Short mmCIF file of C-alpha atoms in Angstrom, two decimals:
data_model
loop_
_atom_site.label_atom_id
_atom_site.label_comp_id
_atom_site.label_asym_id
_atom_site.label_seq_id
_atom_site.Cartn_x
_atom_site.Cartn_y
_atom_site.Cartn_z
CA MET S 86 0.21 0.14 0.25
CA ARG S 87 1.45 3.51 -1.22
CA SER S 88 -0.92 5.41 1.99
CA ASN S 89 1.49 5.24 4.65
CA PHE S 90 4.20 5.77 2.49
CA TYR S 91 3.65 8.86 1.32
CA ARG S 92 1.60 10.38 4.46
CA SER S 93 5.31 9.64 6.37
CA LEU S 94 7.12 11.17 3.43
CA ALA S 95 4.30 14.26 3.97
CA ALA S 96 4.94 14.58 7.19
CA MET S 97 8.80 14.71 7.41
CA SER S 98 8.87 17.40 4.94
CA LEU S 99 7.03 19.07 7.16
CA THR S 100 8.64 18.37 10.36
CA LEU S 101 11.63 19.60 8.54
CA GLY S 102 10.05 22.92 7.60
CA LEU S 103 10.42 21.86 3.49
CA ALA S 104 7.52 22.52 1.50
CA VAL S 105 5.69 19.08 0.70
CA SER S 106 6.48 18.64 -3.64
CA ALA S 107 3.53 19.08 -5.85
CA HIS S 108 1.55 16.16 -6.85
CA ALA S 109 0.90 16.08 -10.34
CA ALA S 110 -2.84 16.06 -10.77
CA SER S 111 -3.49 15.48 -14.56
CA LEU S 112 -5.51 12.87 -15.30
CA GLU S 113 -2.46 11.86 -17.52
CA GLN S 114 -0.11 11.58 -14.60
CA VAL S 115 -2.63 9.75 -12.36
CA LYS S 116 -3.09 7.06 -15.39
CA LYS S 117 0.63 6.83 -15.37
CA ASP S 118 1.03 6.20 -11.68
CA GLY S 119 -1.77 3.96 -11.62
CA TYR S 120 -3.36 5.78 -8.39
CA ILE S 121 -5.17 8.87 -7.10
CA ARG S 122 -4.46 10.50 -4.04
CA GLY S 123 -8.00 10.60 -2.02
CA ALA S 124 -9.44 12.50 1.06
CA SER S 125 -12.12 11.10 3.70
CA ALA S 126 -13.28 12.66 6.51
CA ASN S 127 -14.09 9.58 8.91
CA GLU S 128 -17.49 10.17 8.91
CA VAL S 129 -19.75 6.89 8.71
CA PRO S 130 -21.64 6.53 6.20
CA TYR S 131 -20.19 9.15 4.04
CA SER S 132 -16.63 8.34 3.73
CA TYR S 133 -14.45 6.20 6.57
CA MET S 134 -11.96 4.04 7.12
CA ASP S 135 -13.05 0.37 8.21
CA GLU S 136 -11.15 -2.22 10.76
CA SER S 137 -8.82 -3.48 8.33
CA GLY S 138 -8.18 0.09 6.95
CA ALA S 139 -9.83 -0.61 3.63
CA ALA S 140 -12.04 2.76 2.65
CA LYS S 141 -16.02 2.17 2.44
CA GLY S 142 -18.99 4.56 2.35
CA ILE S 143 -20.89 6.35 -0.19
CA GLY S 144 -18.08 8.57 -1.53
CA PRO S 145 -15.33 6.07 -2.01
CA ASP S 146 -17.79 3.30 -2.85
CA VAL S 147 -18.67 5.64 -5.71
CA ALA S 148 -15.30 6.95 -6.24
CA ALA S 149 -13.83 3.06 -6.69
CA ALA S 150 -16.56 2.13 -9.48
CA VAL S 151 -15.78 5.67 -10.90
CA LEU S 152 -12.36 5.98 -10.86
CA LYS S 153 -12.13 2.27 -12.09
CA SER S 154 -14.24 3.24 -15.80
CA MET S 155 -11.07 5.59 -15.67
CA GLY S 156 -8.54 2.95 -15.90
CA VAL S 157 -7.66 4.17 -12.10
CA LYS S 158 -7.63 0.82 -10.22
CA GLU S 159 -6.02 2.45 -6.50
CA VAL S 160 -6.62 5.34 -4.57
CA ASP S 161 -4.14 6.41 -1.45
CA TRP S 162 -6.51 7.62 0.97
CA THR S 163 -5.46 10.44 3.73
CA VAL S 164 -8.08 10.66 6.75
CA THR S 165 -8.43 14.32 7.79
CA PRO S 166 -10.82 15.95 10.29
CA PHE S 167 -13.93 17.96 8.44
CA GLY S 168 -12.31 21.21 8.43
CA SER S 169 -9.24 20.38 6.95
CA LEU S 170 -11.07 18.79 4.12
CA ILE S 171 -10.75 21.65 1.54
CA PRO S 172 -7.59 23.42 3.07
CA GLY S 173 -6.17 20.08 2.67
CA LEU S 174 -7.10 20.03 -1.19
CA LYS S 175 -6.34 23.38 -1.28
CA ALA S 176 -2.63 22.82 -0.38
CA LYS S 177 -2.48 20.05 -2.76
CA ARG S 178 -1.99 16.93 0.13
CA PHE S 179 -4.64 15.46 -1.87
CA ASP S 180 -6.02 14.99 -5.62
CA PHE S 181 -9.76 14.85 -4.67
CA VAL S 182 -12.23 15.14 -1.69
CA ALA S 183 -14.97 12.20 -1.35
CA ALA S 184 -16.61 13.20 2.00
CA GLU S 185 -20.16 14.05 0.38
CA GLN S 186 -19.35 17.30 1.26
CA ASN S 187 -22.70 19.83 0.91
CA ILE S 188 -22.55 21.92 -2.35
CA LEU S 189 -22.68 25.33 -1.00
CA PRO S 190 -21.64 28.74 -3.10
CA GLU S 191 -19.13 29.98 -0.50
CA ARG S 192 -17.54 26.17 -1.08
CA CYS S 193 -17.76 26.87 -4.75
CA LYS S 194 -15.93 29.79 -4.63
CA GLN S 195 -12.88 27.66 -3.54
CA VAL S 196 -13.03 23.96 -5.05
CA GLN S 197 -15.05 22.46 -8.26
CA PHE S 198 -17.94 20.26 -7.43
CA THR S 199 -18.35 17.38 -9.59
CA THR S 200 -22.58 17.00 -9.88
CA PRO S 201 -24.29 15.91 -6.83
CA ASN S 202 -23.70 12.36 -5.79
CA SER S 203 -25.72 12.11 -2.79
CA SER S 204 -28.50 13.75 -1.15
CA TYR S 205 -29.77 13.67 2.33
CA GLY S 206 -31.79 15.84 4.79
CA GLU S 207 -30.74 17.38 8.85
CA GLY S 208 -31.40 15.63 11.64
CA LEU S 209 -30.77 15.82 16.07
CA LEU S 210 -29.08 12.86 18.21
CA VAL S 211 -30.18 13.45 21.48
CA PRO S 212 -30.01 11.75 25.29
CA LYS S 213 -32.96 8.80 25.17
CA GLY S 214 -36.40 9.93 25.55
CA ASN S 215 -35.67 13.21 23.74
CA PRO S 216 -36.32 15.08 27.60
CA LYS S 217 -36.27 18.67 25.62
CA LYS S 218 -38.68 17.44 23.39
CA LEU S 219 -36.85 18.42 20.52
CA HIS S 220 -37.87 17.66 16.70
CA SER S 221 -36.51 20.49 14.45
CA TYR S 222 -33.04 23.30 15.09
CA GLU S 223 -35.83 26.00 15.49
CA ASP S 224 -36.65 24.35 18.73
CA ILE S 225 -33.35 25.18 19.95
CA LYS S 226 -33.52 28.62 19.12
CA LYS S 227 -36.86 29.35 21.35
CA ASP S 228 -34.72 28.49 24.36
CA PRO S 229 -31.55 30.55 25.01
CA SER S 230 -30.73 27.79 27.67
CA LEU S 231 -30.29 24.98 25.41
CA LYS S 232 -26.85 23.76 23.75
CA VAL S 233 -26.15 22.12 20.55
CA ALA S 234 -23.39 20.33 19.22
CA ILE S 235 -21.73 20.87 15.57
CA VAL S 236 -18.90 19.26 13.96
CA SER S 237 -16.32 21.75 13.38
CA GLY S 238 -17.04 23.35 9.46
CA ALA S 239 -19.83 21.56 9.29
CA ASP S 240 -22.76 23.12 7.14
CA GLN S 241 -25.00 23.12 10.08
CA LEU S 242 -22.73 26.42 11.18
CA ASP S 243 -24.42 28.33 8.04
CA PHE S 244 -27.85 26.95 8.96
CA PHE S 245 -28.00 27.94 12.46
CA HIS S 246 -26.46 31.42 11.93
CA GLY S 247 -29.07 31.64 9.28
CA LEU S 248 -31.95 30.76 11.74
CA GLY S 249 -30.54 33.12 13.90
CA ILE S 250 -29.23 30.72 16.75
CA PRO S 251 -26.33 32.73 18.34
CA ASP S 252 -22.52 30.75 19.07
CA SER S 253 -23.52 30.95 22.73
CA GLN S 254 -25.75 28.03 21.85
CA ILE S 255 -23.12 26.35 20.00
CA VAL S 256 -20.63 23.46 21.11
CA MET S 257 -17.67 23.02 18.57
CA ILE S 258 -16.21 19.72 18.17
CA GLN S 259 -13.64 18.48 16.22
CA ALA S 260 -15.32 15.11 14.66
CA ASN S 261 -18.08 13.55 14.57
CA ALA S 262 -16.77 10.83 16.94
CA ASP S 263 -17.38 12.96 19.57
CA ALA S 264 -20.87 13.31 19.59
CA LEU S 265 -21.98 10.49 21.24
CA SER S 266 -19.82 11.77 24.65
CA THR S 267 -20.63 14.79 24.31
CA ILE S 268 -24.28 13.91 24.45
CA GLN S 269 -24.32 11.52 27.29
CA THR S 270 -22.27 13.77 29.47
CA GLY S 271 -24.19 16.50 28.83
CA ARG S 272 -22.16 18.86 27.52
CA ALA S 273 -24.95 19.75 25.15
CA ASP S 274 -28.54 19.19 24.70
CA ALA S 275 -28.32 18.09 20.91
CA TYR S 276 -25.75 16.77 18.40
CA ALA S 277 -27.03 18.49 14.76
CA ALA S 278 -25.95 17.09 11.67
CA THR S 279 -27.57 14.74 8.72
CA GLU S 280 -30.26 12.48 9.34
CA LEU S 281 -27.61 9.24 8.26
CA THR S 282 -24.65 10.40 10.12
CA VAL S 283 -27.33 10.61 13.55
CA ALA S 284 -29.28 7.27 12.60
CA LYS S 285 -25.37 5.71 12.26
CA LEU S 286 -24.71 7.06 15.61
CA VAL S 287 -27.69 6.17 17.77
CA GLN S 288 -26.55 2.26 15.89
CA GLY S 289 -23.71 2.77 17.92
CA GLY S 290 -24.25 4.62 21.02
CA THR S 291 -26.23 4.04 24.00
CA ASN S 292 -29.04 6.04 25.77
CA VAL S 293 -29.11 8.44 22.65
CA GLU S 294 -31.92 8.11 20.05
CA GLN S 295 -32.35 10.17 17.14
CA ALA S 296 -35.25 12.90 17.13
CA ALA S 297 -38.36 11.70 15.68
CA PRO S 298 -40.26 13.45 14.11
CA PHE S 299 -38.25 16.06 12.75
CA THR S 300 -38.68 18.91 10.67
CA ASP S 301 -35.88 20.21 8.40
CA PRO S 302 -34.89 24.13 8.77
CA VAL S 303 -36.51 26.73 6.32
CA ILE S 304 -34.11 29.59 5.84
CA GLU S 305 -35.35 32.03 3.80
CA GLY S 306 -38.10 30.16 2.70
CA LYS S 307 -36.23 27.27 1.41
CA SER S 308 -36.28 23.71 3.22
CA VAL S 309 -32.66 22.58 3.81
CA ARG S 310 -31.59 19.39 1.99
CA SER S 311 -27.79 18.77 1.57
CA TYR S 312 -26.84 17.51 -1.82
CA GLY S 313 -23.23 15.66 -1.37
CA GLY S 314 -20.46 15.86 -4.11
CA PHE S 315 -16.84 15.37 -4.73
CA ASP S 316 -14.20 18.14 -4.92
CA PHE S 317 -11.29 18.71 -6.80
CA ARG S 318 -8.83 21.74 -7.13
CA PRO S 319 -10.08 24.29 -10.55
CA GLU S 320 -7.04 24.38 -11.71
CA ASP S 321 -6.85 20.50 -12.32
CA LYS S 322 -9.73 20.94 -15.45
CA ASP S 323 -8.77 17.64 -17.36
CA LEU S 324 -8.83 15.24 -13.99
CA TYR S 325 -12.15 16.93 -12.89
CA LYS S 326 -13.47 16.88 -16.26
CA ALA S 327 -12.65 13.26 -16.63
CA PHE S 328 -13.93 12.45 -13.32
CA ASN S 329 -17.09 13.96 -13.56
CA THR S 330 -18.20 12.78 -16.97
CA ALA S 331 -17.71 8.98 -15.40
CA LEU S 332 -19.38 10.12 -12.75
CA THR S 333 -22.40 11.30 -14.32
CA ASP S 334 -22.89 7.75 -16.82
CA PHE S 335 -22.26 6.14 -13.47
CA LYS S 336 -25.67 8.07 -11.81
CA LYS S 337 -27.53 6.34 -14.56
CA THR S 338 -26.69 2.49 -13.24
CA ASP S 339 -28.67 0.30 -11.28
CA ASP S 340 -24.57 -0.32 -9.35
CA TYR S 341 -25.25 3.78 -7.99
CA LYS S 342 -28.63 3.18 -6.88
CA LYS S 343 -27.66 -0.15 -5.12
CA ILE S 344 -24.28 1.44 -3.07
CA LEU S 345 -26.45 4.68 -2.49
CA MET S 346 -29.31 2.23 -1.12
CA SER S 347 -27.03 0.08 1.10
CA TYR S 348 -26.31 2.80 2.89
CA GLY S 349 -30.06 4.28 4.28
CA LEU S 350 -30.37 6.29 1.32
CA SER S 351 -33.85 6.41 0.19
CA ALA S 352 -35.19 6.48 -3.32
CA GLU S 353 -35.91 9.70 -3.69
CA SER S 354 -32.76 10.95 -2.13
CA VAL S 355 -31.34 8.88 -4.56
CA GLU S 356 -33.38 10.57 -7.66
CA ALA S 357 -33.04 13.90 -5.89
CA ALA S 358 -29.65 13.34 -6.24
CA ARG S 359 -29.88 12.50 -10.24
CA THR S 360 -31.91 15.56 -10.50
CA LYS S 361 -30.11 18.22 -9.25
CA ASN S 362 -27.19 20.05 -10.89
CA THR S 363 -24.30 21.53 -9.10
CA GLU S 364 -24.41 25.39 -10.81
CA ASP S 365 -28.06 25.67 -9.57
CA LEU S 366 -26.37 24.68 -5.52
CA CYS S 367 -23.39 26.69 -6.37
CA ALA S 368 -25.95 29.71 -7.19
CA GLY S 369 -27.84 28.96 -3.93
CA LYS S 370 -30.91 27.86 -5.44
#
């Protein structure tokens, strides 16, 4: 495996105070090397590493199928905090991000997103029994004494600000894996994330549940639904174009639908990902 080797070289270069050499991210170079460098935020079920160290999740599974059709059989994966994905991509630590990042106008100014690869709604992780009776993000705004946790760099911060929820009610955590202890210890009354993230946390936790029913937030008259995509550097035009074309073709297949539904997405969410376009999302539509 190249993964540990290349990460060790990068770490060594940084330790010595040297600049990490730029990795060519052209389609020609990727095919010549036989591998591409990808990034995961280690969030189930979007992108994560299993116990054997293999990349799994909606992003890595779809990426593997798309890259195979392009003649690229290997991905050198780097796991990094969610908030470091775009900075790491821009710094050329990896060549693309497969973390199902929501396609938002501010992110579109920094990276080039592919066609949407997934679609998902919002959710809240709460203590068992939902003692605060929370069924929406708006419920948090109603009570200034409530605290809600989110992962640093996640979309939920924009949603809360859009709803007028002040920073004094928001608890920042570094990773999705910290959510269970944050709720179980009472550091926050709820953890806000996408519906799939919350559902997976409930499966692996105790004394917690997913707030149900749950109403997606409405911001500026629009119900919030996330659309995740792969992101590339804007300057890597031919690599991006080849991947995006192959992804567009793969989204028409039953194999694509099977991957998404195997991770808990509904048929309606699969169809939403197939029909929404990146241009509109980057324009905030």
